[in-house]
């Protein structure tokens, strides 16, 4: 306890109380390792009781692959794809729409794969939404970045405006066929 000022404290003066703790930090490495092991676990269950038909690595790979499919269907449900505004009554038309949507999802996924693998093979990068360089942009983001590009045609002359250097680099990586649309 300390008092403010010098000398003997007055009767009504309150003391200032200070605490000081001392100790040592230590870690039980075996308990920390056990805790880390338990944090990284989750339950993956199946009703397939044949242990030889599906090993754990295949089961885990199949589980992880579901995320890609789910992301694809989330794309199909997005307002940009305009599926929410269609109402169909006949089962044949619903099946036809589902076929078109599935085919377009397949094209979307194939293009995204081509973009990502091309960027990795060429050690190139594409800016993401936060302007950080990435080798795995989504096809949706690439589509959005290409929205500001305009093509003007007058008689036999064609002029492309608004194309950025990173977009030109991506078109070169994708190949001559893609590049021909923007040259």
mmCIF file of C-alpha atoms in Angstrom:
data_model
loop_
_atom_site.group_PDB
_atom_site.id
_atom_site.type_symbol
_atom_site.label_atom_id
_atom_site.label_comp_id
_atom_site.label_asym_id
_atom_site.label_seq_id
_atom_site.Cartn_x
_atom_site.Cartn_y
_atom_site.Cartn_z
ATOM 1 C CA UNK A 1 0.000 0.000 0.000
ATOM 2 C CA UNK A 2 1.161 3.476 -0.777
ATOM 3 C CA UNK A 3 -0.132 6.919 0.048
ATOM 4 C CA UNK A 4 0.036 9.945 -2.112
ATOM 5 C CA UNK A 5 2.425 12.629 -0.901
ATOM 6 C CA UNK A 6 5.219 12.625 1.672
ATOM 7 C CA UNK A 7 5.131 11.944 5.351
ATOM 8 C CA UNK A 8 2.408 10.484 7.508
ATOM 9 C CA UNK A 9 -0.947 10.126 5.743
ATOM 10 C CA UNK A 10 -4.002 12.043 6.896
ATOM 11 C CA UNK A 11 -6.789 10.168 8.710
ATOM 12 C CA UNK A 12 -9.245 10.279 5.787
ATOM 13 C CA UNK A 13 -6.673 9.686 3.028
ATOM 14 C CA UNK A 14 -7.211 6.428 1.113
ATOM 15 C CA UNK A 15 -4.319 4.158 0.378
ATOM 16 C CA UNK A 16 -3.482 3.069 -3.168
ATOM 17 C CA UNK A 17 -3.188 -0.668 -3.369
ATOM 18 C CA UNK A 18 -0.839 -2.208 -5.944
ATOM 19 C CA UNK A 19 -0.621 -5.881 -6.748
ATOM 20 C CA UNK A 20 2.332 -7.669 -8.217
ATOM 21 C CA UNK A 21 2.140 -11.240 -9.375
ATOM 22 C CA UNK A 22 5.039 -13.452 -10.189
ATOM 23 C CA UNK A 23 5.098 -16.886 -11.694
ATOM 24 C CA UNK A 24 6.493 -19.093 -14.400
ATOM 25 C CA UNK A 25 4.816 -20.231 -17.574
ATOM 26 C CA UNK A 26 5.206 -23.833 -18.553
ATOM 27 C CA UNK A 27 3.575 -26.190 -20.960
ATOM 28 C CA UNK A 28 2.885 -29.865 -20.768
ATOM 29 C CA UNK A 29 3.847 -30.803 -24.308
ATOM 30 C CA UNK A 30 2.131 -34.186 -24.224
ATOM 31 C CA UNK A 31 -1.192 -32.616 -23.199
ATOM 32 C CA UNK A 32 -0.828 -29.896 -25.833
ATOM 33 C CA UNK A 33 -0.216 -32.531 -28.525
ATOM 34 C CA UNK A 34 -3.297 -34.491 -27.388
ATOM 35 C CA UNK A 35 -5.403 -31.317 -27.492
ATOM 36 C CA UNK A 36 -4.188 -30.535 -31.029
ATOM 37 C CA UNK A 37 -5.124 -34.030 -32.174
ATOM 38 C CA UNK A 38 -8.645 -33.722 -30.788
ATOM 39 C CA UNK A 39 -9.213 -30.308 -32.383
ATOM 40 C CA UNK A 40 -8.462 -31.660 -35.860
ATOM 41 C CA UNK A 41 -10.993 -34.497 -35.715
ATOM 42 C CA UNK A 42 -14.505 -34.768 -37.048
ATOM 43 C CA UNK A 43 -16.887 -37.652 -37.552
ATOM 44 C CA UNK A 44 -17.418 -38.984 -41.047
ATOM 45 C CA UNK A 45 -20.087 -41.690 -41.140
ATOM 46 C CA UNK A 46 -21.458 -43.900 -43.881
ATOM 47 C CA UNK A 47 -24.117 -46.574 -44.105
ATOM 48 C CA UNK A 48 -21.927 -48.656 -46.438
ATOM 49 C CA UNK A 49 -20.851 -51.500 -44.167
ATOM 50 C CA UNK A 50 -18.511 -53.137 -46.703
ATOM 51 C CA UNK A 51 -15.058 -52.095 -45.462
ATOM 52 C CA UNK A 52 -13.293 -53.397 -48.567
ATOM 53 C CA UNK A 53 -15.452 -51.422 -51.007
ATOM 54 C CA UNK A 54 -14.595 -47.999 -49.579
ATOM 55 C CA UNK A 55 -11.398 -47.214 -47.686
ATOM 56 C CA UNK A 56 -11.086 -44.165 -45.438
ATOM 57 C CA UNK A 57 -8.996 -42.140 -47.914
ATOM 58 C CA UNK A 58 -11.607 -42.598 -50.662
ATOM 59 C CA UNK A 59 -14.428 -41.778 -48.256
ATOM 60 C CA UNK A 60 -12.690 -38.563 -47.194
ATOM 61 C CA UNK A 61 -11.932 -37.612 -50.824
ATOM 62 C CA UNK A 62 -15.600 -38.136 -51.770
ATOM 63 C CA UNK A 63 -16.704 -36.034 -48.805
ATOM 64 C CA UNK A 64 -14.367 -33.184 -49.769
ATOM 65 C CA UNK A 65 -15.510 -33.326 -53.408
ATOM 66 C CA UNK A 66 -19.096 -32.592 -52.310
ATOM 67 C CA UNK A 67 -18.097 -29.016 -51.546
ATOM 68 C CA UNK A 68 -17.339 -28.370 -55.217
ATOM 69 C CA UNK A 69 -20.732 -29.700 -56.274
ATOM 70 C CA UNK A 70 -22.507 -27.684 -53.572
ATOM 71 C CA UNK A 71 -20.704 -24.529 -54.706
ATOM 72 C CA UNK A 72 -21.853 -25.238 -58.258
ATOM 73 C CA UNK A 73 -25.491 -25.517 -57.244
ATOM 74 C CA UNK A 74 -25.153 -22.341 -55.175
ATOM 75 C CA UNK A 75 -24.039 -20.673 -58.438
ATOM 76 C CA UNK A 76 -27.124 -22.044 -60.219
ATOM 77 C CA UNK A 77 -29.410 -20.607 -57.533
ATOM 78 C CA UNK A 78 -27.797 -17.161 -57.599
ATOM 79 C CA UNK A 79 -29.877 -14.248 -58.930
ATOM 80 C CA UNK A 80 -27.312 -13.628 -61.684
ATOM 81 C CA UNK A 81 -28.280 -16.957 -63.221
ATOM 82 C CA UNK A 82 -32.004 -15.966 -63.198
ATOM 83 C CA UNK A 83 -33.327 -19.357 -62.121
ATOM 84 C CA UNK A 84 -35.512 -17.870 -59.407
ATOM 85 C CA UNK A 85 -37.708 -16.058 -61.942
ATOM 86 C CA UNK A 86 -38.640 -19.125 -64.021
ATOM 87 C CA UNK A 87 -41.826 -21.063 -63.381
ATOM 88 C CA UNK A 88 -42.372 -24.270 -65.307
ATOM 89 C CA UNK A 89 -45.330 -26.636 -65.042
ATOM 90 C CA UNK A 90 -44.583 -29.475 -67.422
ATOM 91 C CA UNK A 91 -42.098 -32.078 -66.185
ATOM 92 C CA UNK A 92 -40.469 -32.202 -69.638
ATOM 93 C CA UNK A 93 -39.675 -28.501 -69.489
ATOM 94 C CA UNK A 94 -38.324 -28.792 -65.962
ATOM 95 C CA UNK A 95 -36.069 -31.641 -67.100
ATOM 96 C CA UNK A 96 -34.943 -29.622 -70.128
ATOM 97 C CA UNK A 97 -34.130 -26.610 -67.950
ATOM 98 C CA UNK A 98 -32.244 -28.835 -65.529
ATOM 99 C CA UNK A 99 -30.239 -30.241 -68.443
ATOM 100 C CA UNK A 100 -29.359 -26.750 -69.696
ATOM 101 C CA UNK A 101 -28.413 -25.628 -66.181
ATOM 102 C CA UNK A 102 -26.259 -28.709 -65.605
ATOM 103 C CA UNK A 103 -24.499 -28.237 -68.956
ATOM 104 C CA UNK A 104 -23.824 -24.585 -68.196
ATOM 105 C CA UNK A 105 -22.503 -25.545 -64.752
ATOM 106 C CA UNK A 106 -20.191 -28.043 -66.447
ATOM 107 C CA UNK A 107 -18.900 -25.346 -68.831
ATOM 108 C CA UNK A 108 -18.482 -22.955 -65.886
ATOM 109 C CA UNK A 109 -16.494 -25.551 -63.895
ATOM 110 C CA UNK A 110 -14.366 -26.478 -66.927
ATOM 111 C CA UNK A 111 -13.500 -22.825 -67.574
ATOM 112 C CA UNK A 112 -12.651 -22.260 -63.916
ATOM 113 C CA UNK A 113 -10.393 -25.332 -63.995
ATOM 114 C CA UNK A 114 -8.715 -24.102 -67.195
ATOM 115 C CA UNK A 115 -8.105 -20.650 -65.686
ATOM 116 C CA UNK A 116 -6.654 -22.017 -62.448
ATOM 117 C CA UNK A 117 -4.461 -24.670 -64.054
ATOM 118 C CA UNK A 118 -3.234 -22.157 -66.670
ATOM 119 C CA UNK A 119 -2.277 -19.650 -63.990
ATOM 120 C CA UNK A 120 -0.406 -22.320 -62.009
ATOM 121 C CA UNK A 121 1.423 -23.698 -65.060
ATOM 122 C CA UNK A 122 2.587 -20.229 -66.082
ATOM 123 C CA UNK A 123 3.330 -19.070 -62.510
ATOM 124 C CA UNK A 124 0.958 -16.169 -63.155
ATOM 125 C CA UNK A 125 -1.498 -14.456 -60.830
ATOM 126 C CA UNK A 126 -4.880 -12.736 -61.138
ATOM 127 C CA UNK A 127 -6.133 -10.054 -58.725
ATOM 128 C CA UNK A 128 -8.981 -11.083 -56.440
ATOM 129 C CA UNK A 129 -11.750 -8.888 -54.990
ATOM 130 C CA UNK A 130 -9.370 -7.371 -52.435
ATOM 131 C CA UNK A 131 -6.742 -6.786 -55.149
ATOM 132 C CA UNK A 132 -4.491 -9.535 -53.760
ATOM 133 C CA UNK A 133 -2.769 -11.790 -56.261
ATOM 134 C CA UNK A 134 -4.194 -15.323 -56.506
ATOM 135 C CA UNK A 135 -3.807 -18.373 -58.687
ATOM 136 C CA UNK A 136 -7.300 -19.651 -57.962
ATOM 137 C CA UNK A 137 -9.881 -17.009 -58.929
ATOM 138 C CA UNK A 138 -13.463 -18.098 -59.392
ATOM 139 C CA UNK A 139 -14.889 -18.001 -62.890
ATOM 140 C CA UNK A 140 -17.611 -15.721 -61.561
ATOM 141 C CA UNK A 141 -15.002 -13.168 -60.439
ATOM 142 C CA UNK A 142 -13.241 -13.365 -63.805
ATOM 143 C CA UNK A 143 -16.596 -12.770 -65.548
ATOM 144 C CA UNK A 144 -17.214 -9.716 -63.341
ATOM 145 C CA UNK A 145 -13.791 -8.254 -64.116
ATOM 146 C CA UNK A 146 -14.420 -8.613 -67.850
ATOM 147 C CA UNK A 147 -17.672 -6.598 -67.695
ATOM 148 C CA UNK A 148 -15.994 -3.238 -68.372
ATOM 149 C CA UNK A 149 -14.508 -4.308 -71.705
ATOM 150 C CA UNK A 150 -16.186 -2.866 -74.801
ATOM 151 C CA UNK A 151 -15.836 -3.701 -78.477
ATOM 152 C CA UNK A 152 -16.468 -1.062 -81.132
ATOM 153 C CA UNK A 153 -16.881 -2.043 -84.763
ATOM 154 C CA UNK A 154 -17.032 0.431 -87.620
ATOM 155 C CA UNK A 155 -17.048 -0.914 -91.162
ATOM 156 C CA UNK A 156 -14.060 -3.286 -91.224
ATOM 157 C CA UNK A 157 -12.310 -1.869 -88.163
ATOM 158 C CA UNK A 158 -12.648 -3.343 -84.694
ATOM 159 C CA UNK A 159 -11.415 -1.724 -81.468
ATOM 160 C CA UNK A 160 -11.423 -3.212 -77.964
ATOM 161 C CA UNK A 161 -11.330 -0.766 -75.035
ATOM 162 C CA UNK A 162 -11.121 -1.131 -71.292
ATOM 163 C CA UNK A 163 -8.935 -4.232 -71.212
ATOM 164 C CA UNK A 164 -6.402 -4.315 -68.387
ATOM 165 C CA UNK A 165 -2.925 -5.898 -68.593
ATOM 166 C CA UNK A 166 -3.859 -8.699 -66.172
ATOM 167 C CA UNK A 167 -6.860 -9.544 -68.376
ATOM 168 C CA UNK A 168 -4.652 -9.666 -71.484
ATOM 169 C CA UNK A 169 -2.247 -11.962 -69.642
ATOM 170 C CA UNK A 170 -5.099 -14.294 -68.704
ATOM 171 C CA UNK A 171 -6.353 -14.385 -72.292
ATOM 172 C CA UNK A 172 -2.848 -15.310 -73.500
ATOM 173 C CA UNK A 173 -2.727 -18.114 -70.944
ATOM 174 C CA UNK A 174 -6.148 -19.415 -72.020
ATOM 175 C CA UNK A 175 -5.119 -19.550 -75.654
ATOM 176 C CA UNK A 176 -5.594 -18.045 -79.091
ATOM 177 C CA UNK A 177 -9.305 -18.862 -79.320
ATOM 178 C CA UNK A 178 -10.116 -16.775 -76.206
ATOM 179 C CA UNK A 179 -7.699 -14.049 -77.228
ATOM 180 C CA UNK A 180 -9.365 -13.678 -80.636
ATOM 181 C CA UNK A 181 -12.556 -12.319 -79.024
ATOM 182 C CA UNK A 182 -10.658 -9.392 -77.497
ATOM 183 C CA UNK A 183 -8.222 -8.449 -80.262
#
